[in-house]
Coordinates of C-alpha atoms in Angstrom, one line a residue:
X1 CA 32.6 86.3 -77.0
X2 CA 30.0 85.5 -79.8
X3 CA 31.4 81.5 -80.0
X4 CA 31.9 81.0 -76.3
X5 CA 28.1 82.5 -75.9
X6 CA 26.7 79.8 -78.6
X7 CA 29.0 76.8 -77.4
X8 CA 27.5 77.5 -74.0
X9 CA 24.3 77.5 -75.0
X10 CA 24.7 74.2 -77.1
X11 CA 26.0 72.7 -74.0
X12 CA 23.4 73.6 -71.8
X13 CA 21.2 72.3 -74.4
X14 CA 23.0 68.8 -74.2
X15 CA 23.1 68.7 -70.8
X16 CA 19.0 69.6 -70.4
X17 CA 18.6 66.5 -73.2
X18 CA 20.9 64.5 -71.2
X19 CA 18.6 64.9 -68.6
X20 CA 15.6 64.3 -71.0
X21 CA 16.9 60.9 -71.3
X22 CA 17.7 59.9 -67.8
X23 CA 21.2 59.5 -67.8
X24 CA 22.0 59.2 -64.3
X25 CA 24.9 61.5 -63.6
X26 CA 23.6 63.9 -65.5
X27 CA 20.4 63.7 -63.4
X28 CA 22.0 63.9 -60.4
X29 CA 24.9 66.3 -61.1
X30 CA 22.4 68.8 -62.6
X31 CA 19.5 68.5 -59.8
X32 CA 22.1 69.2 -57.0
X33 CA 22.1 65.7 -55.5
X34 CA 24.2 62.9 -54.1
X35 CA 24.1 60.1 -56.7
X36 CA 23.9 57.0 -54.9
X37 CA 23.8 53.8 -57.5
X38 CA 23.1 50.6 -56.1
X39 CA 24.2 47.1 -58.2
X40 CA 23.1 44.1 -56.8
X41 CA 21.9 40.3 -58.1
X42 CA 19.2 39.4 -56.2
X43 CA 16.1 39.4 -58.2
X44 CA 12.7 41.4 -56.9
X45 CA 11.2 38.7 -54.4
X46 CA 13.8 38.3 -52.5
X47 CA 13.9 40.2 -49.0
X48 CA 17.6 41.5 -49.9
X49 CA 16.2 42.8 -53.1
X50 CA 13.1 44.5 -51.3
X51 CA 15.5 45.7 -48.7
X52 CA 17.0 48.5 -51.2
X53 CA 13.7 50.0 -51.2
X54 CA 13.2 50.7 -47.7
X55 CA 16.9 52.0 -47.9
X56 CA 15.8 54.8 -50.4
X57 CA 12.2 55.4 -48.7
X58 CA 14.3 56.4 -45.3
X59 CA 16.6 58.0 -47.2
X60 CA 13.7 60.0 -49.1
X61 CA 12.1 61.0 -45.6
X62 CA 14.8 61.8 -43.3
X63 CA 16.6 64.0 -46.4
X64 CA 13.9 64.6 -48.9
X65 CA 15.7 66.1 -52.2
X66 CA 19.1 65.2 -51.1
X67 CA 20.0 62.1 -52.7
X68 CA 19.2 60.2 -56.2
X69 CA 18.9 56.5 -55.4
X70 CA 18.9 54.5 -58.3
X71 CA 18.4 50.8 -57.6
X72 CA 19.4 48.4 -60.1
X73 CA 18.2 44.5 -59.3
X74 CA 19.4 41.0 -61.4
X75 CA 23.1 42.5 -61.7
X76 CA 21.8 44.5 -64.6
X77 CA 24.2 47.3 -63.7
X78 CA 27.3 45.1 -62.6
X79 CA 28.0 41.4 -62.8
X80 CA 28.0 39.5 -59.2
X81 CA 31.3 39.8 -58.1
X82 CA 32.3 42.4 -59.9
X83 CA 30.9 45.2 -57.4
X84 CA 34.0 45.8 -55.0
X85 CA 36.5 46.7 -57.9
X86 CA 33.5 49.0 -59.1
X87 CA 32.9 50.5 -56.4
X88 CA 36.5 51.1 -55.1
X89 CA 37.2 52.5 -59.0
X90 CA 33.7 55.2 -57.9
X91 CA 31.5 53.8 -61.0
X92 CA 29.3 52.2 -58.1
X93 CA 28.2 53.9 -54.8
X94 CA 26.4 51.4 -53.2
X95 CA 26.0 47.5 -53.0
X96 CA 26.4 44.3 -51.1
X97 CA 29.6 42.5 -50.5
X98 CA 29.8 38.9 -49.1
X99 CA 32.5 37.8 -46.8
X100 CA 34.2 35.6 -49.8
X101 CA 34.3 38.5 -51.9
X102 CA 36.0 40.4 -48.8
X103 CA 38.6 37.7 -48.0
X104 CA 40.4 38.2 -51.2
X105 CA 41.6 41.3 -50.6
X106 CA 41.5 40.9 -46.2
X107 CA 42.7 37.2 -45.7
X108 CA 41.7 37.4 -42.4
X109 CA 38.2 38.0 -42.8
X110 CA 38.2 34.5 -44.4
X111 CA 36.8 33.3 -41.0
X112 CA 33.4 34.1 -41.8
X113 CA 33.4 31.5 -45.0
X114 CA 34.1 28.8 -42.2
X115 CA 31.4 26.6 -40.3
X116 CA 30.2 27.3 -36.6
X117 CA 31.7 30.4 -36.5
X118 CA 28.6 32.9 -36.4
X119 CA 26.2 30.3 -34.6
X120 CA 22.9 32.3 -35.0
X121 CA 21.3 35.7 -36.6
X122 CA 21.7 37.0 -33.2
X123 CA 25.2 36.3 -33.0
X124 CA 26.1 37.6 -36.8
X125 CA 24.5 41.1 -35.6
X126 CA 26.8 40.9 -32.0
X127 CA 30.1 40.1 -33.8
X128 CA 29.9 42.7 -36.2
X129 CA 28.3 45.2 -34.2
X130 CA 31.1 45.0 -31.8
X131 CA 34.7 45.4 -31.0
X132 CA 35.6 42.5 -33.7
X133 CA 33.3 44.4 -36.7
X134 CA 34.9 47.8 -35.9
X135 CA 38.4 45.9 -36.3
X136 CA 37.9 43.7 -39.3
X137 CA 36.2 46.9 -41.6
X138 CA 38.4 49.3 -41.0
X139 CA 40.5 46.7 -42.8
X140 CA 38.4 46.7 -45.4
X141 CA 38.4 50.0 -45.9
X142 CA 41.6 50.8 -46.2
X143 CA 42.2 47.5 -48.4
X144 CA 38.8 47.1 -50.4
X145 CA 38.1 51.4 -50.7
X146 CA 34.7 50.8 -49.0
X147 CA 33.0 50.8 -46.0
X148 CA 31.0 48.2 -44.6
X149 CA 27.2 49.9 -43.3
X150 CA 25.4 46.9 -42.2
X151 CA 25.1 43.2 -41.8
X152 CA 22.4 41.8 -43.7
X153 CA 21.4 38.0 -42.7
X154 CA 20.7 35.6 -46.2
X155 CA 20.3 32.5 -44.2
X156 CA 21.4 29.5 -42.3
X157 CA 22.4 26.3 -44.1
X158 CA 21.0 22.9 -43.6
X159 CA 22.0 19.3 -44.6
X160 CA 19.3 17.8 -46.3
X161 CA 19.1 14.2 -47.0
X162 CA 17.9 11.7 -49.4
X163 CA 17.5 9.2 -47.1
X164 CA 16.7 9.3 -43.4
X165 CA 19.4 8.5 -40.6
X166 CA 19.9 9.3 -37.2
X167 CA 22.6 12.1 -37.3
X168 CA 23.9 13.6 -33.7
X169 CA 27.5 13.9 -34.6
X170 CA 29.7 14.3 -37.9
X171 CA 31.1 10.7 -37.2
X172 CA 27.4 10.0 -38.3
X173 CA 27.5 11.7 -41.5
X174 CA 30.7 9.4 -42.6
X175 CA 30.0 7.7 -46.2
X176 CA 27.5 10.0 -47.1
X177 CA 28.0 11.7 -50.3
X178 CA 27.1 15.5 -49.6
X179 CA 26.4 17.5 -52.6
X180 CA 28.4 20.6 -52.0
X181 CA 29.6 23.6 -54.6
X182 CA 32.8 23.3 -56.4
X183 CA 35.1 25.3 -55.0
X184 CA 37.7 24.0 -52.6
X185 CA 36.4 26.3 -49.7
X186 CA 33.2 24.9 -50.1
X187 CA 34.2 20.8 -50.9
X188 CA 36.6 21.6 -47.5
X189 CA 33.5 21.8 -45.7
X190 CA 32.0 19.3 -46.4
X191 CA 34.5 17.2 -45.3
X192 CA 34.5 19.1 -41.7
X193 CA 31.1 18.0 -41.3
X194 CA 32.0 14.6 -41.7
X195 CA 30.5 13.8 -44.9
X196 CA 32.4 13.0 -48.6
X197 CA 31.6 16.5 -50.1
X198 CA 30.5 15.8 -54.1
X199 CA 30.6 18.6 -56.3
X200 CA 27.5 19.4 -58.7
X201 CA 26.4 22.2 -60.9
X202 CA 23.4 23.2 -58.5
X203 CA 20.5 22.6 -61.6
X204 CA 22.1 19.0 -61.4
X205 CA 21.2 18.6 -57.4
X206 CA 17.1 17.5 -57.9
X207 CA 18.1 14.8 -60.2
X208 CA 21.2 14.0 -58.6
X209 CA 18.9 12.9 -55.0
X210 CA 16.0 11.3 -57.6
X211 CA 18.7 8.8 -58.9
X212 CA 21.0 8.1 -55.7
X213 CA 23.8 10.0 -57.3
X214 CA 24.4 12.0 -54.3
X215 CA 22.7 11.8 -50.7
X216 CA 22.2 14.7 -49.6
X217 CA 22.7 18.3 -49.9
X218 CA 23.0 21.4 -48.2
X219 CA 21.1 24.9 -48.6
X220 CA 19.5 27.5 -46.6
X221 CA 15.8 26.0 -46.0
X222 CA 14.1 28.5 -48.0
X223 CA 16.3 27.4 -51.4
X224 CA 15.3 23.7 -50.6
X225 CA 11.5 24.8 -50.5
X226 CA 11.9 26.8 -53.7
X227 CA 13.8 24.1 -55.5
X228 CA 11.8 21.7 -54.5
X229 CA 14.0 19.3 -53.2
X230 CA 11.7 18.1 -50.6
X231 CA 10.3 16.0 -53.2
X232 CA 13.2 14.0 -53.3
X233 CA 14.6 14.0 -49.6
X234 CA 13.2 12.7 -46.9
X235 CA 15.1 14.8 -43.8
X236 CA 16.0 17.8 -42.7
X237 CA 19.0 17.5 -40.0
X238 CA 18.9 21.6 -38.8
X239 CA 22.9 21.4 -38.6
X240 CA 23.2 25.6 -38.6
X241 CA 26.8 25.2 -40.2
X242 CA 26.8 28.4 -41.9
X243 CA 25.0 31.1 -40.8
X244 CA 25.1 33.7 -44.3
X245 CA 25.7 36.9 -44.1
X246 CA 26.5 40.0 -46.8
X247 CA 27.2 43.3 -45.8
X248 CA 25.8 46.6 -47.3
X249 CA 28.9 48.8 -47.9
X250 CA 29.3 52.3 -49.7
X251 CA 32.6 53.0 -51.8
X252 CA 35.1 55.3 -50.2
X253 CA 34.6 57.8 -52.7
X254 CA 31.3 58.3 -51.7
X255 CA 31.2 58.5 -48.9
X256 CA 34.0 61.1 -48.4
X257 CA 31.9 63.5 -50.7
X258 CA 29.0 63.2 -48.1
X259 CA 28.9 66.0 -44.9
X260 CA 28.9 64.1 -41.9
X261 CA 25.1 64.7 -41.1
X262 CA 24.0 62.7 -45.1
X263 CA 26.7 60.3 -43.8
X264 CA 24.6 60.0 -40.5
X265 CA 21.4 59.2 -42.6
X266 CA 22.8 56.8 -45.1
X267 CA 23.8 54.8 -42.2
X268 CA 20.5 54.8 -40.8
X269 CA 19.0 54.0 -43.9
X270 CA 21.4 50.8 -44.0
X271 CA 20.7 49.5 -40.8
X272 CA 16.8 50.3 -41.3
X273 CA 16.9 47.8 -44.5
X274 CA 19.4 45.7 -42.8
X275 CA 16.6 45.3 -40.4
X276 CA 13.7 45.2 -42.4
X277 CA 15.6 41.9 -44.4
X278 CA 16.9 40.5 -40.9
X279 CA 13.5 40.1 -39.9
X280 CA 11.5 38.6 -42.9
X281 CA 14.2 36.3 -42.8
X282 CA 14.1 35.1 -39.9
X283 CA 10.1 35.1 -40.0
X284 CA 10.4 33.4 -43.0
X285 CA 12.8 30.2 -42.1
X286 CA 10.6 29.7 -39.0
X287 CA 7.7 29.5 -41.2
X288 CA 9.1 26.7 -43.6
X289 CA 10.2 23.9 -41.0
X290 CA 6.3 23.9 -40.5
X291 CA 6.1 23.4 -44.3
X292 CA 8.4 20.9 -44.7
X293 CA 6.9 18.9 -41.4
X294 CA 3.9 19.0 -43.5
X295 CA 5.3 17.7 -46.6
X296 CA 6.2 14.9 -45.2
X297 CA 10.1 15.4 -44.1
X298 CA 11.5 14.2 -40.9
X299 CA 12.9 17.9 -39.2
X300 CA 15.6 16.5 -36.7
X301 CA 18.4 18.4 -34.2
X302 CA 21.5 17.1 -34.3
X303 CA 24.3 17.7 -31.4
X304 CA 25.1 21.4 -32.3
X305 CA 28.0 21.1 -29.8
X306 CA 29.6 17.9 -30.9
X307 CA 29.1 19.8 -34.4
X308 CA 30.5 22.4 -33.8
X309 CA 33.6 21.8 -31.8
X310 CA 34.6 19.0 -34.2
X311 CA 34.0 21.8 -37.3
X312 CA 36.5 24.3 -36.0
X313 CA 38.7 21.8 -34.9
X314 CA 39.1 20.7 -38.6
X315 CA 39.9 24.2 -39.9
X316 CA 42.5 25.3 -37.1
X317 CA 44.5 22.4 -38.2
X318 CA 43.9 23.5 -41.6
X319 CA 46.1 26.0 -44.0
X320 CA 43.1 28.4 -43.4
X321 CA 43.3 29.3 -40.2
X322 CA 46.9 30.8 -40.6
X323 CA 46.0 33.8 -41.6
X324 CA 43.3 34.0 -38.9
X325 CA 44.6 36.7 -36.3
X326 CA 45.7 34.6 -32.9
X327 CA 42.3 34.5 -30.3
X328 CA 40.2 35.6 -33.1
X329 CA 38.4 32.5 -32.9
X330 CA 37.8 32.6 -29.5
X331 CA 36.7 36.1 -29.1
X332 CA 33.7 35.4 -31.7
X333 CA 32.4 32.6 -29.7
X334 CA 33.2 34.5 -26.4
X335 CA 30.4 37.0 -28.0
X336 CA 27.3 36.9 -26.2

């Protein structure tokens, strides 16, 4: 009884220096509360970083001492990437999961990597909001072991070009060589918009439009501003081809542990950062075309329509769409 006295007491003395030195299931085992670690790459500026923190602030008000939220930013916790098999494993509570990292393990969900299918912020928030988001994650959760929260906007792409040209349709873009990442999803693209998709290394891109390399490129507007590519272009063309998205999602694991009223208040939590990034975003991307005007760039509007129409067409013929469910398609743009 002697020994079993003394090893307790040695334990209790490791686990009160494990909590001396902030290990964080220790912490959170020993204080009673749900540990909730979040992994994510983005870096502190950005609104998807920033985003985390309003998550824990509403968490911290509507369920003061209920929950240890421990955000880690720069994927100092868990490589980009790496976050689903972590979190469906239970080393990771909490992060954000893009639609390519979904469509690996849910084919179908591969729709959301191709262009003109979400046409606005709006529309993103609709289609997964709905009937069709209801469907698609509870794919995901039974594939994936986590559950999609919320639907976080990063963006809408833009072709940006090195020199200006009228551009209404993709017949317009034909000849020019559109710097695109390397991946075949990515290059494929390209090519639906009508251009000759070029892959570079994305710190090659600036020098690549100085020299004539490539002609054009395309980012989300605030990634042009910040690489400074306007210095080197001289139009926008405000195609829309890929409105971005990434989803906040909890592991199963979790989120099974959790009553249903701490599950009710995590969700809030989500869409109340979802929100908060949604918004700057938006604000944001309205604010730089008025930048960019200044700087000297023609801003131009192509034919959305033509765009679009000839887009999807492209990748219904393609080896993609077969594992698209039948009138998918049509029920996203049917969303209003």
């Amino acid at each position: 009884m002697k020994h079993f006295v003394r090893r307790s007491l040695i334990a209790g003395a490791a686990g009160l220096a494990l909590l001396a030195a902030g290990l964080p299931a220790a912490h959170a085992q020993s204080a009673g509360k749900v540990l909730l670690r979040i992994s994510t790459p983005a870096v502190p500026d950005d609104w998807h970083a920033k985003m985390w923190t309003v998550f824990k602030e509403s968490l911290d008000k509507s369920a003061p001492g209920e929950f240890d939220v421990q955000i880690n930013l720069n994927a100092t916790l868990f490589k980009q990437g790496t976050e689903p098999a972590a979190m469906a494993r239970g080393n990771l509570e909490l992060s954000s999961i893009s639609a390519f990292d979904i469509a690996k393990l849910v084919p179908e969900f591969s729709v959301f990597t191709a262009g003109y299918i979400i046409r606005d912020p709006a529309h993103q928030q609709k289609v997964f909001n709905g009937p069709i988001g209801e469907e698609l994650f509870k794919s995901v959760v039974e594939k994936m072991e986590v559950r999609p929260l919320s639907t976080i906007y990063l963006g809408t792409r833009q072709v940006n070009l090195r020199e200006a040209r009228n551009v209404r349709t993709p017949a317009d873009l034909k000849g020019v060589k559109l710097r695109m990442p390397g991946s075949k999803e990515w290059l494929f693209l390209g090519e639906a918009l009508g251009a000759t998709p070029t892959p570079l290394a994305f710190g090659e891109v600036y020098l690549g439009l100085k020299t004539g390399t490539i002609d054009g490129q395309d980012n989300p507007l605030p990634t042009v501003r910040a690489a400074k590519f306007y210095e080197v272009t001289k139009q926008l063309v405000l195609t829309n081809h890929l409105v971005d998205g990434i989803f906040i999602a909890v592991s199963n694991k979790a989120w099974n542990a959790m009553t249903p009223a701490q599950r009710t208040k995590v969700t809030a939590a989500a869409n109340a950062a979802a929100q908060y990034n949604n918004e700057n975003r938006i604000k944001e991307e309205a604010q730089i075309v008025d930048f960019f005007k200044k700087e000297g760039l023609q801003v131009t509007n192509p034919d959305l329509d033509a765009f679009r129409k000839a887009v999807q067409a492209t990748y219904q013929n393609s080896e993609y769409a077969k594992v698209w469910p039948k009138g998918l398609v049509d029920r996203i743009n049917n969303t209003r």
